[in-house]
Amino acid sequence: MKNKLLVLFCTNFVFAFCQTQEVPTFAKKVYTDICETMANGNVLMPSLVLSANPKEVASFFPNGMNGNGKAEVAIGIKFVELVRGFGADSSNALAHVLGHELAHIILQQNRLLDQIGSGYASTDFNKQLKKFKHSLRDSIFERQADEYSAFYAHMSGYNTVDVSSRLLDSIYVKFELKESQMTKYPPLKERKLIATTSGKQMSVLKKMFDAANIATVAGNYEMAIAFYEAIINERFPSKEIHNNLGLCYLLLAYKEIDTLDFPYKFPFEIDLESRLYSNTRSLSNESEAFLIEAIKQFKFATEIDENYSTAWLNRAICEFLLNNQDFDISILRASRSAETKIKTHADLLKILYEHKYGDAKKALTSLESIQSKDELAKVNYEILNPTTTTTIKKEKQILNLDFSTEIKKIVFLSDPKFDFISAEAKKSDTLYKTMPSQRAFRYRVLENESFYGEQWVNQKGTVYPTINIYKIKNTPILSKEDVLKLKNEKDVIYFLKNKTYILKGRILFILDSNNKLEQCLYIK
């Protein structure tokens, strides 16, 4: 009887110990980032919990780890200790495993998922698979999960490709896993090969995604559209990609818009000054077609996440330009955003709509009242107020010469003029071998002492959109003063995930979440 009581006490103690421990903050952040990026609107993302089970790596429990009826993803305390040992790569290692498990859930890969869940490397889950006479040895499921994990983790700001194989080795050693215990999983050697192969293919899509963002910031919308559409066609949709694609179509239309008829500065992240000198053209049939396509992409984004306020706001801008009756619905959804910036810009767009289609005098008064609170409102007030318009149009964008010597050296760099049609460049074009489905793109790389250059060409159609991206070697360390000056100047500034993109002429500064200079690029 004493022995039975002791076992019962120990079981309850382990359960209570686990219940009192919270998921580590860094793990919560990784999980939240991955969930937000991978969410497709069809699957409710499970909660993340901590498990004291010494055998637990990471598992999905459709009815909760302790049978509470709520779907949960559990990570083991022992596994958390393992990934902490990866140091600077600890979040990357965790992102790989969590992304892998979430991919199984989102892809709904097997009929037993809702009954027994899934497990990354679990002897307990292996027993469940045996019981139900099921196997994961069909490596296509594992490959798909690794591909999803690698790509969406990258979109979330994590690099999992370089750690996945090493992590698998560490898990098998740390948890003393043997092939004989894991008969329903692919062999370790095969799992590592899957991770490596998936990594190579996903590195292509990751490069395309980064190039798409760079092309968007640089105003090369045709090339950005080609990249985003290629990624979606590879079955890697996300609300962010649909939103970015829609934004490119919107900005293509915006380039053609008559500034006399639409003199406004709309609340998407663009150069506040350069648009003052746009050509005066009517809203052409081509512009209308771009806007209609943009709305289509924003609809896709909000179907994935109906509360995705960024897409609702961008959609409202399109409907404003088309004088579409759905504007009221879109602007209402955008104004309900939890983000202060989106709410502020939704209010601004309502005022601009009133100025265009309602009482212009009343709208100008409203703009005046909020111009001290929002820079974009101030710019619009100065444009629309007759007493200041002339002055604004005479302004020129002048380089702040008060930067450090290091920044000036970068800003005044000239075109490296790499020869991307040389024999050496042609040898580097192996994209079609790594990912045959992307043979429409030509990708070549060259380098010298100062630059690492890459050229992307979309060979579809008769006009070949092209972008040259030159990564500047030996990126300098910026002072806080230089960063502040860069961010305060009215250049093209985008905020994508945890990065800030600042375009100054042809030079693109990319800052990380800590405002440290991550990369300097020369864009052509």
XYZ file of C-alpha atoms in Angstrom:
524
model
C 0.000 0.000 0.000
C 2.878 2.359 0.849
C 4.461 1.698 -2.531
C 1.196 2.561 -4.291
C 0.904 5.808 -2.338
C 4.498 6.699 -3.172
C 3.915 6.177 -6.907
C 0.745 8.273 -6.739
C 2.576 11.031 -4.870
C 5.450 11.098 -7.383
C 3.053 11.226 -10.325
C 1.162 14.132 -8.825
C 4.413 15.886 -7.942
C 5.653 15.698 -11.548
C 2.309 16.969 -12.813
C 2.254 19.808 -10.248
C 5.886 20.701 -11.005
C 5.062 21.022 -14.687
C 1.922 23.029 -14.001
C 3.805 25.577 -11.901
C 6.444 26.159 -14.577
C 5.689 28.519 -17.415
C 6.930 28.189 -20.978
C 10.174 30.230 -21.211
C 9.742 33.711 -22.679
C 12.020 33.044 -25.645
C 10.029 29.897 -26.501
C 6.730 31.815 -26.316
C 8.114 34.419 -28.714
C 9.370 31.847 -31.211
C 6.044 29.997 -31.127
C 3.987 33.187 -31.508
C 6.143 34.379 -34.417
C 5.857 31.034 -36.229
C 2.090 30.761 -35.597
C 1.402 34.259 -36.919
C 3.321 33.512 -40.109
C 2.009 29.980 -40.728
C -1.647 30.602 -39.847
C -3.885 29.884 -42.838
C -7.304 30.634 -41.378
C -8.420 26.992 -41.631
C -6.782 25.605 -38.495
C -6.996 26.997 -34.975
C -3.453 27.136 -33.645
C -2.979 25.079 -30.445
C -1.625 26.487 -27.188
C 2.031 25.965 -26.234
C 2.665 24.151 -22.941
C 5.664 22.799 -21.051
C 6.051 19.081 -20.335
C 8.037 17.528 -17.484
C 8.067 14.190 -19.293
C 11.802 13.369 -19.622
C 11.104 11.684 -22.988
C 9.330 14.676 -24.502
C 10.903 16.661 -27.353
C 7.852 18.274 -28.949
C 4.426 16.788 -29.614
C 0.969 17.819 -30.728
C -1.887 16.675 -28.490
C -5.277 17.214 -30.208
C -7.103 16.822 -26.865
C -4.486 18.387 -24.604
C -1.397 16.956 -22.958
C -3.432 15.980 -19.889
C -6.716 15.322 -21.693
C -8.295 18.734 -21.053
C -9.978 18.699 -24.463
C -7.974 21.676 -25.820
C -5.398 21.222 -28.582
C -1.842 21.790 -27.313
C 1.745 21.623 -28.544
C 4.011 20.457 -25.714
C 7.754 20.976 -25.504
C 9.800 19.103 -22.934
C 11.838 20.817 -20.227
C 14.743 18.580 -21.164
C 14.406 19.654 -24.816
C 14.380 23.334 -23.826
C 17.649 22.727 -21.966
C 19.045 21.111 -25.107
C 18.222 24.026 -27.426
C 19.575 26.534 -24.889
C 22.895 24.768 -25.419
C 22.855 25.977 -29.027
C 23.655 29.479 -27.744
C 22.980 32.125 -30.410
C 21.130 29.454 -32.440
C 18.807 28.402 -29.591
C 15.781 30.208 -31.067
C 16.615 28.895 -34.545
C 16.761 25.311 -33.241
C 13.459 25.704 -31.416
C 11.865 27.344 -34.467
C 12.779 24.308 -36.598
C 11.043 21.819 -34.305
C 7.989 23.969 -33.561
C 7.625 24.862 -37.234
C 7.878 21.176 -38.140
C 5.075 20.184 -35.736
C 2.858 23.085 -36.789
C 3.379 22.112 -40.439
C 1.947 18.644 -39.746
C -1.110 20.345 -38.214
C -1.609 22.880 -41.007
C -1.017 20.385 -43.819
C -3.365 17.852 -42.168
C -1.093 15.140 -43.529
C -2.565 12.012 -42.038
C -5.980 10.761 -41.007
C -4.848 10.015 -37.442
C -3.677 13.549 -36.636
C -6.915 14.479 -34.862
C -6.820 11.229 -32.865
C -3.232 10.733 -31.769
C -1.533 13.993 -32.778
C 2.135 14.002 -33.774
C 5.608 13.909 -32.243
C 8.972 15.185 -33.480
C 11.089 12.332 -32.083
C 9.031 10.419 -29.542
C 9.159 6.801 -28.412
C 5.671 7.252 -26.928
C 4.318 8.476 -30.267
C 6.111 5.595 -32.008
C 4.083 3.203 -29.794
C 0.870 5.005 -30.739
C 1.722 4.634 -34.423
C 2.283 0.900 -33.894
C -1.043 0.584 -32.097
C -2.886 2.192 -35.010
C -0.739 0.367 -37.574
C 0.482 3.622 -39.064
C 3.954 4.828 -40.087
C 5.835 8.051 -40.820
C 8.359 6.236 -42.976
C 6.777 7.753 -46.064
C 9.321 10.557 -46.050
C 7.188 12.905 -48.174
C 5.327 14.006 -45.010
C 8.556 14.688 -43.159
C 10.045 16.489 -46.154
C 6.961 18.713 -46.498
C 7.054 19.517 -42.781
C 10.770 20.388 -42.952
C 10.188 22.591 -46.034
C 7.343 24.454 -44.356
C 9.361 24.817 -41.182
C 12.412 26.211 -42.998
C 10.511 28.716 -45.141
C 8.036 30.060 -42.610
C 10.700 30.216 -39.916
C 12.740 32.398 -42.291
C 9.722 34.635 -42.861
C 9.469 34.914 -39.078
C 13.119 35.940 -38.763
C 14.772 32.584 -37.922
C 17.417 30.573 -39.775
C 16.751 26.870 -39.294
C 18.492 25.381 -42.327
C 21.964 25.468 -40.768
C 20.911 23.832 -37.487
C 18.383 21.135 -38.452
C 20.812 18.261 -39.118
C 22.972 19.071 -36.078
C 19.835 19.351 -33.927
C 18.629 15.885 -34.946
C 21.972 14.389 -33.887
C 21.791 16.193 -30.549
C 18.223 15.013 -29.883
C 19.080 11.370 -30.558
C 22.095 11.609 -28.215
C 20.414 13.639 -25.449
C 17.287 11.450 -25.365
C 19.242 8.225 -25.961
C 17.055 7.310 -28.914
C 17.815 4.135 -30.856
C 16.669 3.187 -34.333
C 15.019 0.071 -32.860
C 12.773 2.327 -30.727
C 11.829 4.559 -33.667
C 10.736 1.979 -36.243
C 7.760 4.065 -37.418
C 9.949 7.109 -38.150
C 12.340 7.419 -41.100
C 15.886 6.346 -40.073
C 18.048 9.128 -38.610
C 20.316 9.173 -41.661
C 17.284 9.646 -43.918
C 15.802 12.360 -41.671
C 19.080 14.286 -41.839
C 19.107 13.907 -45.622
C 15.507 15.157 -45.781
C 16.474 18.179 -43.680
C 19.504 18.913 -45.866
C 17.615 18.488 -49.170
C 14.694 20.580 -47.920
C 17.187 23.171 -46.748
C 18.725 23.546 -50.215
C 15.343 24.013 -51.887
C 14.070 26.343 -49.209
C 17.236 28.429 -49.444
C 16.113 29.282 -52.995
C 12.662 30.402 -51.829
C 14.235 32.284 -48.922
C 16.478 34.172 -51.357
C 13.460 34.889 -53.543
C 11.471 36.146 -50.561
C 14.309 38.457 -49.471
C 14.779 39.669 -53.054
C 11.024 40.309 -53.317
C 11.106 42.509 -50.208
C 14.158 44.372 -51.529
C 12.508 44.847 -54.946
C 9.369 46.198 -53.237
C 11.339 48.735 -51.230
C 13.379 49.730 -54.314
C 10.208 50.299 -56.361
C 10.833 47.392 -58.767
C 7.258 46.185 -58.383
C 7.190 44.028 -61.543
C 10.086 41.927 -60.223
C 8.621 41.780 -56.703
C 5.303 40.537 -58.136
C 7.110 37.769 -60.048
C 8.863 36.625 -56.845
C 5.747 36.657 -54.638
C 3.649 34.824 -57.258
C 6.354 32.163 -57.659
C 6.404 31.570 -53.891
C 2.606 31.261 -53.759
C 2.694 28.840 -56.705
C 5.076 26.658 -54.697
C 2.184 26.277 -52.206
C 3.690 28.554 -49.571
C 0.915 31.133 -49.165
C 0.694 33.426 -46.171
C -1.241 36.541 -45.323
C 1.982 38.575 -45.469
C 2.893 37.360 -48.961
C -0.614 38.011 -50.309
C -0.565 41.449 -48.658
C 2.869 42.269 -50.099
C 1.766 41.089 -53.545
C -1.375 43.215 -53.322
C 0.693 46.194 -52.179
C 2.934 45.871 -55.257
C -0.094 45.989 -57.561
C -1.431 48.955 -55.577
C 1.874 50.811 -55.888
C 2.041 50.068 -59.627
C -1.356 51.731 -59.982
C -0.285 54.593 -57.708
C 2.605 55.450 -60.040
C 0.082 56.232 -62.796
C -2.418 58.219 -60.759
C -3.226 61.846 -61.556
C -1.787 63.895 -58.664
C -4.219 66.733 -59.401
C -7.187 64.430 -58.967
C -5.627 62.437 -56.085
C -3.077 64.725 -54.376
C -3.074 62.644 -51.191
C -0.287 60.771 -49.444
C -1.843 57.417 -48.532
C -0.927 55.457 -45.387
C 1.372 52.829 -46.846
C 5.110 53.027 -46.302
C 6.502 55.041 -49.236
C 8.727 58.050 -49.833
C 6.750 61.032 -48.552
C 8.524 63.482 -50.839
C 9.159 61.827 -54.201
C 5.473 61.480 -55.061
C 5.085 65.269 -55.099
C 6.615 65.288 -58.564
C 4.544 62.490 -60.157
C 3.317 62.969 -63.725
C -0.295 64.100 -64.029
C -2.111 61.222 -65.696
C -5.636 59.902 -65.396
C -6.523 56.657 -63.646
C -5.990 54.493 -66.724
C -7.543 51.124 -67.522
C -4.211 49.530 -66.641
C -4.192 51.271 -63.234
C -7.733 50.069 -62.559
C -6.681 46.525 -63.459
C -3.755 46.760 -61.019
C -6.090 47.988 -58.266
C -8.581 45.180 -58.905
C -5.758 42.604 -58.719
C -4.495 44.267 -55.527
C -7.947 43.966 -53.908
C -8.004 40.287 -54.892
C -4.709 39.671 -53.045
C -5.839 41.642 -49.971
C -8.992 39.503 -49.905
C -6.836 36.358 -49.909
C -4.863 37.801 -46.983
C -7.987 38.541 -44.920
C -9.451 35.126 -45.722
C -6.364 33.646 -44.072
C -6.752 35.990 -41.088
C -9.940 38.045 -40.964
C -8.377 40.342 -38.353
C -5.318 41.148 -40.481
C -5.796 44.926 -40.317
C -2.816 45.765 -42.546
C -4.548 44.121 -45.520
C -7.889 45.753 -44.649
C -6.223 49.190 -44.687
C -4.441 48.562 -47.993
C -7.678 47.259 -49.487
C -9.468 50.410 -48.320
C -6.895 52.548 -50.177
C -7.680 50.652 -53.402
C -11.417 51.116 -52.862
C -10.834 54.814 -52.159
C -9.074 55.220 -55.517
C -11.809 53.283 -57.342
C -14.594 54.981 -55.331
C -15.780 51.473 -54.522
C -18.731 51.132 -52.137
C -16.897 48.455 -50.127
C -14.612 51.189 -48.751
C -16.864 51.633 -45.693
C -16.540 47.955 -44.732
C -12.771 47.788 -45.227
C -12.040 51.010 -43.353
C -14.274 49.874 -40.479
C -12.314 46.612 -40.178
C -9.003 48.504 -40.325
C -10.132 50.974 -37.641
C -10.798 48.067 -35.246
C -7.101 47.155 -35.281
C -5.283 46.636 -32.004
C -2.292 48.441 -33.550
C -2.269 52.173 -32.833
C -0.529 52.971 -36.122
C -3.158 51.153 -38.219
C -6.017 52.800 -36.305
C -4.426 56.244 -36.742
C -3.960 55.720 -40.474
C -7.498 54.358 -40.839
C -8.785 57.590 -39.259
C -6.578 59.580 -41.635
C -7.888 57.693 -44.664
C -11.472 58.422 -43.610
C -10.629 62.129 -43.509
C -9.007 61.979 -46.966
C -12.082 60.148 -48.279
C -14.266 62.945 -46.881
C -12.022 65.511 -48.600
C -12.289 63.729 -51.966
C -15.922 62.689 -52.008
C -17.585 64.793 -49.269
C -17.022 68.062 -47.446
C -13.442 69.180 -48.293
C -13.521 72.126 -45.886
C -14.604 69.948 -42.969
C -11.928 67.398 -43.846
C -9.209 70.071 -43.883
C -10.253 71.181 -40.396
C -10.035 67.568 -39.203
C -6.562 67.211 -40.749
C -5.384 70.366 -39.024
C -6.522 69.017 -35.661
C -4.495 65.780 -35.955
C -1.414 66.954 -37.867
C 0.624 67.333 -34.674
C -0.035 63.675 -33.789
C 0.802 62.033 -37.121
C 3.499 62.896 -39.662
C 1.475 61.628 -42.615
C -1.495 63.763 -41.544
C 0.827 66.779 -41.426
C 2.131 66.087 -44.946
C -1.430 65.786 -46.286
C -2.492 68.981 -44.537
C 0.428 70.882 -46.073
C -0.418 69.519 -49.543
C -4.134 70.293 -49.307
C -3.848 73.657 -47.556
C -3.539 76.282 -50.349
C -1.308 78.514 -48.218
C 1.429 75.872 -47.957
C 1.169 73.855 -51.198
C 3.482 76.067 -53.279
C 6.189 75.951 -50.622
C 6.011 72.166 -50.366
C 6.384 71.657 -54.111
C 9.595 73.672 -54.158
C 11.239 71.515 -51.505
C 14.066 69.241 -52.643
C 15.428 66.192 -50.955
C 18.919 67.082 -49.741
C 21.409 64.579 -48.407
C 22.188 65.136 -44.755
C 25.923 65.799 -44.905
C 26.262 65.481 -41.147
C 26.714 61.704 -41.312
C 29.882 59.931 -40.257
C 32.633 59.300 -42.821
C 31.676 55.607 -42.961
C 28.091 56.394 -44.011
C 29.182 58.944 -46.607
C 31.493 56.359 -48.189
C 28.523 53.999 -48.594
C 25.981 56.577 -49.791
C 28.276 57.805 -52.562
C 29.293 54.348 -53.836
C 29.086 53.930 -57.604
C 27.661 51.053 -59.658
C 29.983 47.990 -59.438
C 29.022 47.144 -63.057
C 29.396 43.382 -62.791
C 29.276 41.512 -66.114
C 26.429 39.069 -65.537
C 26.612 37.733 -69.114
C 30.226 36.624 -68.733
C 31.214 32.944 -68.847
C 32.008 33.062 -65.112
C 28.535 34.407 -64.302
C 26.822 31.814 -66.501
C 28.570 28.997 -64.603
C 26.988 30.243 -61.361
C 23.448 29.890 -62.746
C 22.400 26.553 -61.179
C 18.988 27.582 -59.866
C 17.133 25.277 -62.255
C 19.094 22.279 -60.917
C 18.246 22.973 -57.279
C 14.623 23.865 -57.964
C 13.486 22.913 -61.499
C 10.061 24.512 -60.968
C 11.746 27.926 -60.864
C 13.536 27.664 -64.219
C 11.658 30.815 -65.342
C 14.142 32.749 -63.190
C 17.795 33.262 -64.040
C 20.016 33.718 -60.990
C 23.704 34.563 -61.315
C 26.315 35.616 -58.776
C 29.702 37.341 -58.949
C 31.954 38.998 -56.396
C 34.992 41.211 -55.998
C 36.841 42.735 -53.041
C 34.015 45.157 -52.198
C 30.778 43.490 -53.328
C 28.961 40.197 -53.520
C 26.610 40.641 -56.468
C 23.550 38.705 -57.572
C 21.289 39.208 -60.568
C 17.728 37.944 -60.864
C 15.956 37.912 -64.228
C 12.344 36.832 -64.765
C 12.396 35.217 -68.216
C 8.628 34.913 -68.589
C 6.958 36.932 -71.336
C 8.637 39.345 -73.745
C 9.907 41.919 -71.235
C 12.382 40.480 -68.740
C 12.164 42.324 -65.382
C 15.600 42.348 -63.733
C 17.080 43.325 -60.394
C 20.767 43.516 -59.469
C 21.551 43.322 -55.753
C 25.095 44.093 -54.616
C 25.852 43.240 -50.995
C 28.500 45.549 -49.616
C 31.236 43.627 -47.825
C 32.714 44.798 -44.531
C 29.485 46.418 -43.327
C 30.391 49.238 -40.920
C 29.052 49.586 -37.382
C 26.710 52.571 -37.224
C 26.612 54.899 -34.276
C 23.246 55.537 -32.597
C 23.414 59.086 -33.972
C 23.806 57.838 -37.556
C 20.878 55.417 -37.176
C 18.682 58.195 -35.785
C 19.602 60.525 -38.649
C 18.874 57.810 -41.221
C 15.461 57.066 -39.715
C 14.546 60.746 -39.385
C 15.265 61.632 -43.013
C 12.277 61.362 -45.359
C 13.514 58.447 -47.420
C 11.663 55.262 -48.338
C 11.290 53.355 -45.065
C 9.641 49.950 -44.670
C 9.167 47.879 -41.539
C 9.121 44.164 -42.375
C 8.916 41.781 -39.417
C 11.855 42.604 -37.146
C 13.803 44.599 -39.735
C 13.846 48.194 -40.944
C 14.635 48.923 -44.600
C 15.851 52.454 -45.410
C 16.442 53.301 -49.070
C 18.734 56.261 -49.736
C 19.187 56.704 -53.467
C 20.394 53.281 -54.648
C 21.720 52.272 -51.232
C 19.517 50.114 -49.008
C 20.306 50.014 -45.283
C 18.814 47.018 -43.447
C 18.657 47.349 -39.661
C 17.860 44.492 -37.281
C 15.434 44.667 -34.344
C 18.157 46.297 -32.213
C 18.759 49.029 -34.829
C 22.139 47.548 -35.728
C 23.176 47.653 -39.378
C 22.719 44.119 -40.680
C 23.367 44.723 -44.384
C 24.138 47.456 -46.889
C 22.992 46.845 -50.457
C 23.465 48.680 -53.744
C 20.277 48.139 -55.785
C 20.037 48.465 -59.528
